Short mmCIF file of C-alpha atoms in Angstrom, two decimals:
data_model
loop_
_atom_site.label_atom_id
_atom_site.label_comp_id
_atom_site.label_asym_id
_atom_site.label_seq_id
_atom_site.Cartn_x
_atom_site.Cartn_y
_atom_site.Cartn_z
CA GLN A 509 89.04 83.36 112.61
CA LYS A 510 92.45 84.94 112.38
CA GLU A 511 93.18 86.84 108.92
CA VAL A 512 95.80 84.98 108.14
CA GLU A 513 96.83 81.29 109.53
CA GLN A 514 99.71 78.95 109.36
CA ASP A 515 100.66 75.55 110.89
CA PRO A 516 103.38 76.56 113.23
CA GLY A 517 105.26 73.23 113.10
CA PRO A 518 107.86 72.60 113.72
CA LEU A 519 108.72 71.23 110.24
CA SER A 520 111.89 69.18 110.33
CA VAL A 521 113.54 67.54 107.08
CA PRO A 522 116.68 66.09 105.70
CA GLU A 523 119.20 68.61 103.97
CA GLY A 524 118.14 68.59 100.21
CA ALA A 525 114.51 68.05 100.69
CA ILE A 526 111.57 70.33 99.37
CA VAL A 527 110.39 72.35 102.21
CA SER A 528 106.62 72.84 101.20
CA LEU A 529 104.92 75.79 103.35
CA ASN A 530 101.39 76.98 103.45
CA CYS A 531 98.98 79.66 104.76
CA THR A 532 95.23 80.66 104.60
CA TYR A 533 93.91 83.88 104.35
CA SER A 534 90.30 85.12 104.98
CA ASN A 535 90.02 88.62 103.41
CA SER A 536 89.92 88.60 99.55
CA ALA A 537 90.09 92.40 99.37
CA PHE A 538 93.69 92.69 99.41
CA GLN A 539 96.08 90.54 96.99
CA TYR A 540 99.69 91.19 97.97
CA PHE A 541 101.20 88.38 99.63
CA MET A 542 104.72 88.21 101.39
CA TRP A 543 106.90 85.29 102.72
CA TYR A 544 109.44 87.01 105.50
CA ARG A 545 112.12 84.25 106.98
CA GLN A 546 113.13 85.07 110.59
CA TYR A 547 116.34 83.64 112.26
CA SER A 548 116.40 83.02 115.99
CA ARG A 549 116.64 86.57 117.66
CA LYS A 550 116.67 88.41 114.36
CA GLY A 551 113.85 90.58 112.98
CA PRO A 552 112.15 89.24 110.03
CA GLU A 553 113.47 89.59 106.48
CA LEU A 554 111.71 89.88 102.98
CA LEU A 555 111.99 86.61 101.12
CA MET A 556 109.68 87.01 98.43
CA TYR A 557 105.97 88.71 97.71
CA THR A 558 103.74 88.15 94.99
CA TYR A 559 100.38 89.74 93.94
CA SER A 560 97.23 87.89 92.93
CA SER A 561 97.47 84.61 91.61
CA GLY A 562 100.13 82.66 89.85
CA ASN A 563 103.71 81.80 90.72
CA LYS A 564 106.96 83.44 91.41
CA GLU A 565 110.72 81.88 91.04
CA ASP A 566 113.54 83.28 92.87
CA GLY A 567 116.20 80.82 92.90
CA ARG A 568 115.27 77.93 95.07
CA PHE A 569 112.13 79.37 96.25
CA THR A 570 108.98 79.56 94.51
CA ALA A 571 105.73 81.41 96.40
CA GLN A 572 102.04 80.50 94.85
CA VAL A 573 98.83 82.29 95.38
CA ASP A 574 95.57 80.41 94.70
CA LYS A 575 92.79 82.92 94.96
CA SER A 576 90.05 80.49 94.55
CA SER A 577 91.04 78.70 97.57
CA LYS A 578 92.84 81.44 99.83
CA TYR A 579 96.00 79.71 99.70
CA ILE A 580 99.68 81.05 99.76
CA SER A 581 102.37 78.67 99.54
CA LEU A 582 106.26 78.91 100.04
CA PHE A 583 108.33 75.94 98.37
CA ILE A 584 112.38 75.68 99.12
CA ARG A 585 114.03 73.62 96.68
CA ASP A 586 117.41 71.88 97.73
CA SER A 587 117.28 72.81 101.26
CA GLN A 588 120.18 73.36 103.61
CA PRO A 589 120.83 73.60 107.48
CA SER A 590 121.07 77.58 106.69
CA ASP A 591 117.35 77.39 105.79
CA SER A 592 116.42 76.59 109.51
CA ALA A 593 114.15 79.28 110.62
CA THR A 594 110.94 80.49 111.09
CA TYR A 595 108.56 81.48 108.26
CA LEU A 596 106.06 84.02 108.21
CA CYS A 597 103.37 84.48 105.36
CA ALA A 598 102.05 87.98 105.25
CA GLN A 599 99.01 89.78 103.59
CA GLU A 600 99.58 93.46 102.93
CA ALA A 601 96.13 95.70 103.16
CA ALA A 602 95.79 99.43 102.12
CA GLY A 603 98.60 101.62 103.64
CA ASN A 604 101.41 99.05 103.57
CA LYS A 605 100.01 97.21 106.48
CA LEU A 606 101.03 93.71 106.87
CA THR A 607 98.94 90.93 108.78
CA PHE A 608 101.37 88.26 109.78
CA GLY A 609 100.43 84.27 110.26
CA GLY A 610 101.82 83.08 113.19
CA GLY A 611 104.96 81.63 111.47
CA THR A 612 106.07 78.24 110.81
CA ARG A 613 109.45 76.85 112.27
CA VAL A 614 111.55 74.85 110.01
CA LEU A 615 114.42 72.76 110.58
CA VAL A 616 116.92 71.21 108.06
CA LYS A 617 118.80 68.25 109.63
CA PRO A 618 122.54 67.97 107.76
CA GLU B 795 122.89 100.85 103.70
CA ALA B 796 122.62 100.98 107.28
CA GLY B 797 119.35 98.92 108.50
CA VAL B 798 117.24 99.67 111.08
CA ALA B 799 118.59 100.27 114.47
CA GLN B 800 116.89 99.46 117.51
CA SER B 801 118.16 99.81 121.17
CA PRO B 802 117.99 98.32 123.77
CA ARG B 803 118.37 94.85 122.39
CA TYR B 804 117.30 93.29 125.90
CA LYS B 805 115.43 94.77 129.32
CA ILE B 806 114.28 93.11 131.98
CA ILE B 807 111.71 95.15 134.24
CA GLU B 808 109.43 94.07 136.89
CA LYS B 809 105.52 94.62 136.65
CA ARG B 810 104.30 98.12 137.10
CA GLN B 811 107.64 99.65 135.93
CA SER B 812 108.19 101.36 132.89
CA VAL B 813 110.43 101.05 129.88
CA ALA B 814 111.21 102.76 126.50
CA PHE B 815 112.50 101.27 123.10
CA TRP B 816 114.06 103.61 120.64
CA CYS B 817 114.24 103.37 116.80
CA ASN B 818 116.15 104.86 114.05
CA PRO B 819 114.56 103.91 110.55
CA ILE B 820 116.60 103.56 107.64
CA SER B 821 117.43 107.04 106.17
CA GLY B 822 114.96 108.16 103.84
CA HIS B 823 112.35 105.91 104.73
CA ALA B 824 108.88 108.06 105.66
CA THR B 825 107.06 105.07 107.11
CA LEU B 826 107.74 103.87 110.67
CA TYR B 827 106.15 101.02 112.19
CA TRP B 828 106.21 99.37 115.81
CA TYR B 829 105.35 95.58 115.86
CA GLN B 830 104.96 93.42 119.13
CA GLN B 831 105.79 89.81 118.44
CA ILE B 832 105.08 87.49 121.44
CA LEU B 833 106.87 84.02 121.79
CA GLY B 834 105.53 81.81 119.35
CA GLN B 835 103.47 84.54 117.16
CA GLY B 836 103.80 86.51 114.75
CA PRO B 837 103.96 90.01 114.63
CA LYS B 838 101.07 92.14 115.26
CA LEU B 839 101.06 95.95 113.98
CA LEU B 840 100.89 98.42 117.11
CA ILE B 841 101.45 101.62 115.45
CA GLN B 842 102.32 103.02 112.16
CA PHE B 843 103.81 106.61 111.33
CA GLN B 844 104.02 108.74 108.45
CA ASN B 845 106.77 111.06 108.79
CA ASN B 846 105.80 112.53 112.45
CA GLY B 847 102.15 111.82 111.92
CA VAL B 848 100.18 108.67 113.20
CA VAL B 849 98.47 106.68 110.56
CA ASP B 850 97.41 103.74 112.34
CA ASP B 851 96.95 102.87 116.03
CA SER B 852 94.05 101.18 116.65
CA GLN B 853 95.66 98.16 117.99
CA LEU B 854 97.93 100.02 120.55
CA PRO B 855 97.01 99.66 124.33
CA LYS B 856 96.77 103.39 124.90
CA ASP B 857 95.98 103.36 128.78
CA ARG B 858 100.00 101.88 128.82
CA PHE B 859 101.77 102.18 125.35
CA SER B 860 102.89 105.56 123.86
CA ALA B 861 104.93 106.20 120.87
CA GLU B 862 106.17 109.69 119.25
CA ARG B 863 108.45 110.58 116.27
CA LEU B 864 108.53 114.21 116.88
CA LYS B 865 111.04 115.14 113.80
CA GLY B 866 109.64 112.36 111.58
CA VAL B 867 113.03 110.51 112.00
CA ASP B 868 113.71 108.48 115.38
CA SER B 869 111.07 107.23 117.33
CA THR B 870 110.58 106.07 120.98
CA LEU B 871 107.77 103.51 121.87
CA LYS B 872 107.17 103.71 125.84
CA ILE B 873 105.43 101.32 128.37
CA GLN B 874 104.35 102.46 131.49
CA PRO B 875 103.15 100.46 133.47
CA ALA B 876 104.42 97.26 132.30
CA LYS B 877 102.19 93.98 132.66
CA LEU B 878 103.36 90.65 132.77
CA GLU B 879 101.67 90.07 129.30
CA ASP B 880 103.71 92.72 127.38
CA SER B 881 106.60 89.90 127.48
CA ALA B 882 107.40 89.96 123.90
CA VAL B 883 110.01 91.34 121.33
CA TYR B 884 109.39 95.18 119.89
CA LEU B 885 110.27 95.30 116.12
CA CYS B 886 110.78 98.61 114.69
CA ALA B 887 110.08 98.75 110.95
CA SER B 888 110.55 101.16 108.32
CA SER B 889 109.52 101.43 104.42
CA GLN B 890 109.47 104.35 101.69
CA GLN B 891 105.97 105.82 101.53
CA GLY B 892 103.38 104.17 99.64
CA SER B 893 101.80 100.55 99.36
CA GLY B 894 103.81 97.72 98.05
CA ASN B 895 107.17 99.02 99.36
CA THR B 896 109.28 96.46 101.03
CA ILE B 897 109.08 96.81 104.93
CA TYR B 898 112.18 96.20 106.66
CA PHE B 899 112.54 95.35 110.09
CA GLY B 900 115.28 95.94 112.79
CA GLU B 901 116.65 93.05 115.24
CA GLY B 902 114.11 93.95 118.02
CA SER B 903 114.11 94.76 121.56
CA TRP B 904 113.35 91.88 124.09
CA LEU B 905 111.44 92.74 126.91
CA THR B 906 110.81 90.37 129.73
CA VAL B 907 108.42 91.73 132.48
CA VAL B 908 108.64 89.73 135.85
#
């Protein structure tokens, strides 16, 4: 079992829809989670990070962590074509080491 | 603030040849990482430096990969001899020292081994 898993997609939605992305993790020892966005032929850029359980909101983006089910989620409201990218979830272990999921490709159609 | 710089951006080599990638991290960042990202997968950590010392190289294929950060700033990742399965994007990243600090990635060096 991979430590962090996510559906590869692609996930195609119309402009303005809510994008819902999910990851599961297996190691409960580490409670920092990140979402990175990666455009084609670019490096990943940090979107949001969360610690332990609960919600965190930043503009159109909401990140959730459910410790009981080992589930992390990212919601994008009012999606725009510019949100078309690959979204990577990651878990931070000790020493600032990141374990990434495989990424979900998202396509927002105008 | 300048980001993480990498070069070359693209490289095509034949199998069994060698290649080197260079990285200049964000100024003041003590921690430097090299990640390998195979097409369709998430990045995988190859090696992590703290200043000029290696913190973790457990996933670095040491029979063919080497990396150094001699003066605690720039870093070089070398592959010799390259195999077809080394075709990937090599991402350099940096962060300030300590857990919880944001890791910033460069745009990557794209390697194709033919």
